[in-house]
Each structure stands twice: as C-alpha cells, then as structure tokens.
Coordinates of N, CA and C and ligand atoms in Angstrom, one line a residue:
M1096 N 14.8 -8.3 14.1 CA 13.5 -7.7 13.9 C 13.6 -7.0 12.5
K1097 N 12.5 -7.3 11.7 CA 12.4 -6.6 10.4 C 11.5 -5.4 10.6
H1098 N 12.0 -4.2 10.0 CA 11.3 -3.0 10.2 C 10.5 -2.6 8.9
L1099 N 9.2 -2.3 9.0 CA 8.4 -1.9 7.9 C 8.2 -0.4 7.9
A1100 N 8.2 0.2 6.7 CA 7.6 1.6 6.6 C 6.4 1.5 5.7
V1101 N 5.3 2.0 6.1 CA 4.0 1.9 5.4 C 3.7 3.3 4.8
F1102 N 3.6 3.4 3.5 CA 3.3 4.6 2.8 C 1.8 4.7 2.5
A1103 N 1.3 5.9 2.8 CA -0.2 6.2 2.4 C -0.3 7.6 2.1
S1104 N -1.3 7.9 1.2 CA -1.5 9.3 0.8 C -2.8 9.9 1.4
G1105 N -3.7 9.0 2.0 CA -5.0 9.4 2.4 C -5.4 8.9 3.7
N1106 N -6.5 8.2 3.7 CA -7.2 7.8 4.9 C -6.3 6.9 5.8
G1107 N -5.6 5.9 5.2 CA -4.6 5.1 6.0 C -5.3 4.0 6.8
S1108 N -6.4 3.5 6.4 CA -7.0 2.4 7.2 C -6.2 1.2 7.1
N1109 N -5.7 0.9 5.9 CA -4.8 -0.3 5.7 C -3.5 -0.1 6.5
A1110 N -3.0 1.1 6.5 CA -1.7 1.4 7.2 C -1.9 1.1 8.7
E1111 N -3.0 1.5 9.3 CA -3.3 1.3 10.7 C -3.5 -0.2 10.9
N1112 N -4.2 -0.9 10.0 CA -4.5 -2.3 10.1 C -3.2 -3.1 10.2
I1113 N -2.2 -2.7 9.3 CA -0.9 -3.3 9.2 C -0.1 -3.1 10.5
A1114 N -0.1 -1.8 10.9 CA 0.7 -1.5 12.2 C 0.1 -2.3 13.4
S1115 N -1.2 -2.4 13.4 CA -1.8 -3.1 14.6 C -1.5 -4.6 14.5
F1116 N -1.5 -5.2 13.2 CA -1.3 -6.6 13.0 C 0.1 -7.0 13.6
F1117 N 1.1 -6.1 13.3 CA 2.5 -6.4 13.7 C 2.9 -5.8 15.0
S1118 N 2.0 -5.2 15.8 CA 2.4 -4.5 17.0 C 2.9 -5.5 18.0
Q1119 N 2.5 -6.7 18.0 CA 3.0 -7.7 19.0 C 3.8 -8.8 18.3
H1120 N 4.2 -8.6 17.0 CA 4.8 -9.7 16.2 C 6.2 -9.9 16.7
P1121 N 6.6 -11.2 16.8 CA 8.0 -11.5 17.3 C 9.1 -11.0 16.4
S1122 N 8.9 -10.9 15.1 CA 10.1 -10.6 14.3 C 9.8 -9.5 13.2
I1123 N 8.6 -8.9 13.2 CA 8.3 -7.8 12.3 C 7.7 -6.6 13.0
R1124 N 8.1 -5.4 12.7 CA 7.5 -4.2 13.4 C 7.2 -3.2 12.3
C1125 N 6.1 -2.5 12.4 CA 5.9 -1.3 11.6 C 6.5 -0.1 12.3
S1126 N 7.6 0.4 11.7 CA 8.4 1.5 12.4 C 7.9 2.9 12.1
C1127 N 7.3 3.1 11.0 CA 6.8 4.4 10.6 C 5.8 4.4 9.5
F1128 N 5.1 5.5 9.4 CA 4.3 5.7 8.2 C 5.0 6.8 7.4
V1129 N 4.7 6.8 6.1 CA 5.3 7.9 5.2 C 4.1 8.4 4.4
T1130 N 4.1 9.7 4.3 CA 3.0 10.3 3.4 C 3.5 11.5 2.6
N1131 N 2.8 11.8 1.5 CA 3.1 13.0 0.7 C 2.1 14.1 1.0
N1132 N 1.2 13.8 2.0 CA 0.1 14.8 2.2 C 0.0 15.1 3.7
P1133 N 0.4 16.3 4.1 CA 0.4 16.6 5.5 C -1.0 16.6 6.1
N1134 N -2.0 16.8 5.3 CA -3.4 16.8 5.8 C -4.1 15.4 5.7
A1135 N -3.3 14.4 5.3 CA -4.0 13.1 5.2 C -4.3 12.5 6.6
F1136 N -5.4 11.8 6.7 CA -5.8 11.3 8.0 C -4.8 10.3 8.5
V1137 N -4.0 9.7 7.6 CA -3.0 8.7 8.1 C -2.0 9.4 9.1
V1138 N -1.9 10.7 9.0 CA -1.0 11.5 10.0 C -1.6 11.4 11.4
Q1139 N -3.0 11.5 11.4 CA -3.6 11.4 12.7 C -3.6 10.0 13.3
R1140 N -3.7 9.0 12.3 CA -3.6 7.6 12.8 C -2.2 7.3 13.4
A1141 N -1.1 7.9 12.8 CA 0.2 7.7 13.3 C 0.3 8.2 14.7
K1142 N -0.3 9.4 14.9 CA -0.2 10.0 16.3 C -0.9 9.1 17.3
K1143 N -2.1 8.6 16.9 CA -2.9 7.7 17.8 C -2.1 6.4 18.1
L1144 N -1.3 6.0 17.1 CA -0.5 4.7 17.3 C 0.8 5.0 17.9
N1145 N 1.1 6.3 18.1 CA 2.4 6.7 18.7 C 3.6 6.3 17.7
L1146 N 3.3 6.4 16.4 CA 4.2 6.0 15.4 C 4.8 7.3 14.7
D1147 N 6.0 7.3 14.3 CA 6.6 8.3 13.5 C 5.9 8.4 12.1
C1148 N 5.6 9.6 11.6 CA 5.0 9.8 10.3 C 5.9 10.7 9.5
L1149 N 6.6 10.2 8.5 CA 7.5 11.1 7.7 C 6.7 11.7 6.6
I1150 N 6.8 13.1 6.5 CA 6.0 13.8 5.5 C 6.9 14.4 4.5
F1151 N 6.8 14.0 3.2 CA 7.6 14.5 2.1 C 6.7 15.2 1.1
N1152 N 7.2 16.3 0.5 CA 6.4 16.8 -0.6 C 6.9 16.2 -1.9
K1153 N 6.2 16.5 -3.0 CA 6.4 15.8 -4.3 C 7.9 15.9 -4.7
E1154 N 8.5 17.2 -4.6 CA 9.8 17.4 -5.1 C 10.8 16.5 -4.3
Q1155 N 10.7 16.6 -3.0 CA 11.5 15.8 -2.1 C 11.4 14.3 -2.5
F1156 N 10.1 13.9 -2.7 CA 9.9 12.5 -3.0 C 10.5 12.0 -4.3
Y1157 N 10.4 12.9 -5.3 CA 10.9 12.4 -6.6 C 12.4 12.4 -6.8
N1158 N 13.1 13.2 -6.0 CA 14.6 13.0 -6.1 C 15.0 11.8 -5.3
G1159 N 14.1 11.4 -4.3 CA 14.3 10.1 -3.6 C 15.4 10.0 -2.6
I1160 N 16.4 10.8 -2.8 CA 17.7 10.6 -2.0 C 17.3 10.8 -0.5
E1161 N 16.6 12.0 -0.2 CA 16.3 12.3 1.2 C 15.5 11.2 1.8
I1162 N 14.6 10.7 1.1 CA 13.7 9.7 1.7 C 14.4 8.4 2.0
V1163 N 15.3 8.0 1.0 CA 16.2 6.8 1.2 C 17.0 7.0 2.5
E1164 N 17.6 8.1 2.7 CA 18.4 8.4 3.9 C 17.6 8.3 5.1
E1165 N 16.4 8.9 5.1 CA 15.5 8.8 6.3 C 15.1 7.4 6.6
L1166 N 14.8 6.6 5.6 CA 14.4 5.2 5.8 C 15.6 4.3 6.3
K1167 N 16.8 4.6 5.7 CA 18.0 3.8 6.1 C 18.3 4.2 7.6
K1168 N 18.1 5.5 7.9 CA 18.4 5.9 9.3 C 17.5 5.1 10.3
R1169 N 16.3 4.7 9.9 CA 15.4 4.0 10.7 C 15.5 2.5 10.5
N1170 N 16.6 2.1 9.8 CA 16.8 0.6 9.6 C 15.6 -0.1 8.9
I1171 N 14.9 0.7 8.1 CA 13.8 0.1 7.4 C 14.3 -1.0 6.4
D1172 N 13.6 -2.2 6.5 CA 14.0 -3.3 5.6 C 13.0 -3.5 4.5
F1173 N 11.8 -3.0 4.6 CA 10.7 -3.3 3.7 C 9.7 -2.2 3.6
I1174 N 9.3 -1.9 2.4 CA 8.3 -0.8 2.2 C 7.0 -1.4 1.8
V1175 N 5.9 -0.9 2.4 CA 4.5 -1.3 2.0 C 3.8 -0.1 1.5
L1176 N 3.3 -0.1 0.3 CA 2.4 1.0 -0.2 C 1.0 0.6 0.0
A1177 N 0.3 1.4 0.8 CA -1.1 1.1 1.1 C -2.0 2.4 0.8
G1178 N -2.3 2.6 -0.5 CA -3.0 3.8 -0.8 C -2.1 4.9 -1.0
F1179 N -1.0 4.7 -1.7 CA 0.0 5.7 -1.9 C -0.1 6.1 -3.4
L1180 N -0.2 7.4 -3.6 CA -0.6 7.8 -5.0 C 0.5 8.3 -5.9
L1181 N 1.7 8.4 -5.3 CA 2.8 8.9 -6.2 C 3.6 7.7 -6.8
R1182 N 4.1 7.8 -8.0 CA 5.0 6.8 -8.5 C 6.3 6.7 -7.8
I1183 N 6.8 5.5 -7.6 CA 8.0 5.3 -6.8 C 9.2 5.5 -7.6
P1184 N 10.1 6.5 -7.2 CA 11.2 6.8 -8.0 C 12.3 5.7 -8.0
Q1185 N 13.1 5.6 -9.1 CA 14.1 4.6 -9.3 C 15.0 4.5 -8.0
T1186 N 15.4 5.7 -7.5 CA 16.3 5.7 -6.3 C 15.8 4.9 -5.2
L1187 N 14.5 4.9 -5.0 CA 13.9 4.1 -3.9 C 13.8 2.6 -4.3
I1188 N 13.5 2.4 -5.5 CA 13.4 1.0 -6.0 C 14.8 0.3 -5.9
Q1189 N 15.8 1.1 -6.3 CA 17.2 0.5 -6.3 C 17.7 0.3 -4.9
A1190 N 17.2 1.2 -4.0 CA 17.6 1.0 -2.5 C 16.9 -0.1 -1.8
F1191 N 15.7 -0.5 -2.4 CA 14.9 -1.6 -1.8 C 14.5 -2.6 -2.8
P1192 N 15.4 -3.2 -3.5 CA 15.1 -4.2 -4.6 C 14.3 -5.3 -4.1
D1193 N 13.1 -5.6 -4.7 CA 12.2 -6.6 -4.4 C 11.8 -6.5 -2.9
K1194 N 11.8 -5.3 -2.4 CA 11.4 -5.1 -1.0 C 10.3 -4.0 -0.9
I1195 N 9.6 -3.8 -2.0 CA 8.5 -2.8 -2.0 C 7.2 -3.5 -2.5
V1196 N 6.2 -3.6 -1.7 CA 4.9 -4.2 -2.2 C 3.8 -3.1 -2.2
N1197 N 2.8 -3.4 -3.1 CA 1.7 -2.5 -3.2 C 0.4 -3.3 -3.2
I1198 N -0.7 -2.7 -2.8 CA -2.0 -3.3 -2.9 C -2.8 -2.5 -3.8
H1199 N -3.4 -3.2 -4.8 CA -4.3 -2.5 -5.8 C -5.7 -3.0 -5.6
P1200 N -6.7 -2.2 -5.6 CA -8.1 -2.6 -5.3 C -8.8 -3.1 -6.5
A1201 N -8.1 -3.9 -7.4 CA -8.8 -4.6 -8.5 C -7.9 -5.7 -9.0
L1202 N -8.4 -6.5 -10.0 CA -7.7 -7.7 -10.4 C -6.8 -7.4 -11.5
L1203 N -5.5 -7.0 -11.2 CA -4.5 -6.7 -12.2 C -4.3 -8.0 -13.0
P1204 N -3.8 -7.9 -14.3 CA -3.3 -6.7 -14.9 C -4.4 -5.8 -15.5
K1205 N -5.6 -6.2 -15.4 CA -6.7 -5.3 -15.9 C -6.9 -4.2 -14.8
F1206 N -7.5 -3.1 -15.2 CA -7.9 -2.1 -14.3 C -6.8 -1.5 -13.4
G1207 N -5.6 -1.4 -14.0 CA -4.5 -0.8 -13.2 C -4.0 0.5 -13.9
G1208 N -3.0 1.0 -13.4 CA -2.4 2.2 -14.0 C -2.7 3.5 -13.4
K1209 N -2.2 4.6 -14.0 CA -2.3 5.9 -13.4 C -3.8 6.3 -13.3
G1210 N -4.2 6.9 -12.2 CA -5.5 7.4 -12.0 C -6.5 6.3 -11.6
M1211 N -6.1 5.0 -11.6 CA -7.0 3.9 -11.2 C -7.0 3.7 -9.7
Y1212 N -7.7 4.5 -9.0 CA -7.7 4.3 -7.5 C -9.0 4.9 -7.0
G1213 N -9.3 4.6 -5.7 CA -10.5 5.1 -5.1 C -11.8 4.6 -5.8
D1214 N -12.8 5.3 -5.7 CA -14.1 4.9 -6.4 C -14.0 4.7 -7.9
K1215 N -13.1 5.5 -8.5 CA -12.9 5.4 -9.9 C -12.7 4.0 -10.4
V1216 N -11.8 3.3 -9.8 CA -11.5 1.9 -10.3 C -12.7 1.0 -10.2
H1217 N -13.5 1.2 -9.0 CA -14.7 0.4 -8.9 C -15.7 0.7 -9.9
Q1218 N -15.9 2.0 -10.2 CA -16.9 2.4 -11.2 C -16.5 1.8 -12.6
V1219 N -15.2 1.8 -12.9 CA -14.8 1.3 -14.2 C -15.0 -0.2 -14.3
V1220 N -14.7 -0.9 -13.2 CA -14.9 -2.4 -13.2 C -16.4 -2.8 -13.3
I1221 N -17.2 -2.1 -12.6 CA -18.7 -2.3 -12.7 C -19.2 -2.0 -14.1
K1222 N -18.7 -0.9 -14.6 CA -19.2 -0.4 -16.0 C -18.7 -1.4 -17.1
A1223 N -17.6 -2.1 -16.8 CA -17.0 -3.0 -17.8 C -17.8 -4.3 -17.8
G1224 N -18.8 -4.4 -16.8 CA -19.7 -5.6 -16.8 C -19.0 -6.8 -16.2
E1225 N -17.9 -6.6 -15.4 CA -17.2 -7.7 -14.7 C -18.1 -8.4 -13.7
T1226 N -18.0 -9.7 -13.5 CA -18.8 -10.5 -12.6 C -18.1 -10.6 -11.2
Q1227 N -16.8 -10.2 -11.2 CA -16.1 -10.2 -9.9 C -15.0 -9.2 -10.0
S1228 N -14.6 -8.7 -8.8 CA -13.4 -7.9 -8.6 C -12.6 -8.4 -7.5
G1229 N -11.7 -7.6 -7.0 CA -10.8 -8.2 -5.9 C -9.6 -7.3 -5.6
I1230 N -8.6 -7.9 -5.0 CA -7.4 -7.2 -4.6 C -6.2 -7.9 -5.3
S1231 N -5.2 -7.0 -5.6 CA -3.9 -7.6 -6.1 C -2.8 -7.0 -5.3
I1232 N -2.0 -7.9 -4.8 CA -0.8 -7.5 -4.0 C 0.4 -7.8 -4.9
H1233 N 1.3 -6.8 -5.1 CA 2.3 -7.1 -6.1 C 3.6 -6.3 -5.7
F1234 N 4.7 -6.8 -6.2 CA 6.0 -6.1 -6.1 C 5.9 -4.8 -6.9
V1235 N 6.7 -3.8 -6.5 CA 6.6 -2.5 -7.2 C 7.8 -2.3 -8.1
N1236 N 7.5 -1.9 -9.3 CA 8.7 -1.4 -10.2 C 8.4 0.0 -10.6
E1237 N 9.1 0.5 -11.6 CA 9.0 2.0 -11.8 C 7.7 2.4 -12.5
N1238 N 6.9 1.4 -12.9 CA 5.6 1.8 -13.5 C 4.4 1.4 -12.6
Y1239 N 3.4 2.2 -12.7 CA 2.2 2.0 -11.8 C 1.7 0.6 -12.0
D1240 N 1.5 -0.1 -10.9 CA 0.7 -1.4 -10.8 C 1.3 -2.4 -11.8
E1241 N 2.6 -2.5 -12.1 CA 3.1 -3.4 -13.1 C 4.0 -4.5 -12.5
G1242 N 4.4 -4.5 -11.3 CA 5.3 -5.5 -10.7 C 4.7 -6.8 -10.6
K1243 N 5.5 -7.8 -10.3 CA 5.1 -9.2 -10.3 C 4.0 -9.4 -9.2
I1244 N 2.9 -10.0 -9.6 CA 1.8 -10.2 -8.7 C 2.1 -11.3 -7.7
I1245 N 1.9 -11.1 -6.4 CA 2.2 -12.0 -5.4 C 0.9 -12.8 -4.9
F1246 N -0.2 -12.0 -4.9 CA -1.4 -12.6 -4.3 C -2.7 -11.9 -4.9
Q1247 N -3.7 -12.6 -5.1 CA -5.0 -12.0 -5.5 C -6.1 -12.7 -4.7
A1248 N -7.2 -11.9 -4.3 CA -8.4 -12.5 -3.7 C -9.6 -11.8 -4.4
V1249 N -10.7 -12.6 -4.6 CA -11.8 -12.1 -5.4 C -13.0 -11.9 -4.6
C1250 N -13.9 -11.1 -5.1 CA -15.3 -10.9 -4.5 C -16.3 -10.8 -5.6
P1251 N -17.5 -11.3 -5.5 CA -18.5 -11.2 -6.6 C -19.0 -9.8 -6.8
I1252 N -19.4 -9.5 -8.0 CA -20.1 -8.2 -8.3 C -21.6 -8.6 -8.5
E1253 N -22.4 -8.0 -7.7 CA -23.9 -8.3 -7.8 C -24.5 -7.4 -8.8
N1254 N -25.8 -7.7 -9.2 CA -26.5 -6.9 -10.2 C -26.6 -5.5 -9.8
N1255 N -26.9 -5.2 -8.6 CA -27.1 -3.8 -8.1 C -25.9 -3.2 -7.5
E1256 N -24.7 -3.7 -7.8 CA -23.5 -3.3 -7.1 C -23.2 -1.8 -7.4
T1257 N -22.8 -1.1 -6.4 CA -22.4 0.3 -6.6 C -20.9 0.4 -6.3
A1258 N -20.2 1.5 -6.6 CA -18.8 1.7 -6.3 C -18.6 1.6 -4.8
E1259 N -19.6 2.1 -4.1 CA -19.5 2.2 -2.6 C -19.6 0.8 -2.0
T1260 N -20.6 0.0 -2.5 CA -20.7 -1.4 -1.9 C -19.5 -2.3 -2.3
L1261 N -19.0 -2.1 -3.5 CA -17.9 -2.8 -4.0 C -16.6 -2.4 -3.2
A1262 N -16.5 -1.1 -2.9 CA -15.3 -0.6 -2.1 C -15.3 -1.3 -0.7
S1263 N -16.5 -1.5 -0.1 CA -16.5 -2.1 1.2 C -16.1 -3.5 1.2
K1264 N -16.5 -4.2 0.1 CA -16.1 -5.6 0.0 C -14.6 -5.7 -0.2
I1265 N -14.1 -4.8 -1.0 CA -12.6 -4.8 -1.3 C -11.8 -4.5 -0.1
H1266 N -12.3 -3.5 0.7 CA -11.6 -3.2 1.9 C -11.6 -4.4 2.9
A1267 N -12.7 -5.1 2.9 CA -12.7 -6.3 3.8 C -11.6 -7.3 3.4
L1268 N -11.5 -7.5 2.1 CA -10.4 -8.4 1.6 C -9.0 -7.9 1.9
E1269 N -8.8 -6.5 1.8 CA -7.5 -5.9 2.1 C -7.1 -6.1 3.6
Y1270 N -8.1 -5.8 4.5 CA -7.8 -5.9 5.9 C -7.5 -7.4 6.3
K1271 N -8.2 -8.3 5.6 CA -8.0 -9.7 5.9 C -6.7 -10.3 5.4
F1272 N -6.3 -9.9 4.2 CA -5.2 -10.6 3.5 C -3.9 -9.8 3.5
F1273 N -3.9 -8.5 3.5 CA -2.7 -7.7 3.2 C -1.6 -8.0 4.3
P1274 N -2.0 -7.9 5.6 CA -0.9 -8.2 6.6 C -0.3 -9.6 6.5
Q1275 N -1.2 -10.6 6.3 CA -0.7 -12.0 6.2 C 0.3 -12.1 5.0
I1276 N 0.0 -11.5 3.9 CA 0.9 -11.6 2.7 C 2.2 -10.9 3.0
I1277 N 2.1 -9.7 3.6 CA 3.3 -9.0 4.0 C 4.2 -9.9 4.8
E1278 N 3.6 -10.5 5.8 CA 4.3 -11.4 6.8 C 5.1 -12.5 6.0
K1279 N 4.3 -13.1 5.0 CA 4.9 -14.2 4.2 C 6.1 -13.7 3.4
V1280 N 5.9 -12.5 2.8 CA 7.0 -12.0 1.9 C 8.2 -11.6 2.7
V1281 N 7.9 -10.9 3.8 CA 9.1 -10.3 4.6 C 9.9 -11.5 5.2
L1282 N 9.2 -12.6 5.6 CA 9.8 -13.7 6.3 C 10.3 -14.7 5.2
G1283 N 10.0 -14.4 3.9 CA 10.5 -15.3 2.9 C 9.9 -16.7 2.9
L1284 N 8.6 -16.7 3.4 CA 7.9 -18.0 3.5 C 7.3 -18.4 2.2
Ligands
LIG733 C1 -7.1 0.9 -0.7 O1 -8.3 0.5 -1.3 C2 -6.0 0.3 -1.5 O2 -6.3 -0.8 -2.2 C3 -5.7 1.4 -2.5 O3 -5.9 2.6 -1.8 C4 -6.9 2.4 -0.8 C5 -6.3 2.9 0.5 O4 -7.3 3.0 1.5 N1 -4.4 1.3 -3.0 P1 -6.8 3.4 3.0 O5 -6.0 4.7 2.9 O6 -5.9 2.3 3.4 O7 -8.1 3.5 3.8

C-alpha cells in the first residue's frame, strides 16, 4: 500500500477530493493531511474524513526535520500539495525526491511563482488577454511552481469571464484530473 500525505493551507476541497478518490483504492491510501494553518477549513475536512491532520507553524515547517520525521513515522511514500502556500524546504525535497507533486491553477510556465494563487492568478490571466487557462500538475523543486510539468488541462476564457467564473472552471478540471494523475505517478504508470 502506498501512503499519501496531502498538504493544504486553506479550504482543502482538492485534499478531500483526493482522500475520497483513494478511500477504496487497492494500493494507494491518503493517510493524512498536513497544514500550516490551524484555522484552515482543511482541518475540519480531516475530522469529517476521520483523517489525521498534522499542523505545523512556519518555523517548524522551514527547518523541515520535524515534519520529515512525522511523515516517515506514518510511512508516507508520496506528498501531494493541493493549495499549499509555503515553499517546500530542501530537507523535505531531499527526503522525498521526485515524490512531491503540486497543482497550479494556471498554464505554467506562465502565470506561476510567489503570490500567484487564488483569485489573483485568474485576474492576471484574464487581464493578460489569454484565450484559455487551465491546470498544471508538476513535480516540486525548491522554487515555486518550477518543477517538471507532468500534466496540463485547459479551459476556454470567454469574453465576459470573471476571476470567479474562471476559478470554478479550474476547480472542475482539478477535481477531475488531479486524483487520476496522482494515481499514475504513484504507480509509475
Ligand atoms: C486550487 O485552486 C489549487 O490549484 C491551488 O490552490 C487551490 C486550492 O483550493 N494550488 P482547495 O484548498 O483545494 O479548495
């Protein structure tokens, strides 16, 4: 059985979607959520799903040692970032080489990097006059949104598109594709 840890800093709808997708899976299980924000709704989602939720503050997170120990204690094989806002420290990347993936709500390499999340990234994409946006699932390295891209899916941007309408199209792509891509990568397919 491969064990996933899903990291989220906020709402956690992707984290819940992933945990549900793998709840009956024969060889992959979501073992815990991880967050840097004790007030994040993802903590409530973990309770509802009867899942452990590890809560670390920024200092604990950036030295990385404590979190690596906690994850190894839980036999975590793979880390999924789903709306996680802190940069991943080297200690974590070295402990999980090519075993950390992230989802970004835009078509990298454009529209990535620090601060590009939530409605902000959708506003920037619309303002740039793009005719489409989408999701990018990529391996994680020590810089924001720069690892090797594994998968992208696109959606059109209409004339009257708002950040809100685009966000809901992007979320629909995330819920549809992220669990499938995680499954493929974890199983080496
Ligand atoms: C998603 O749009 C994801 O692409 C981005 O952060 C958002 C997280 O949303 N990285 P949620 O917390 O999963 O609802």
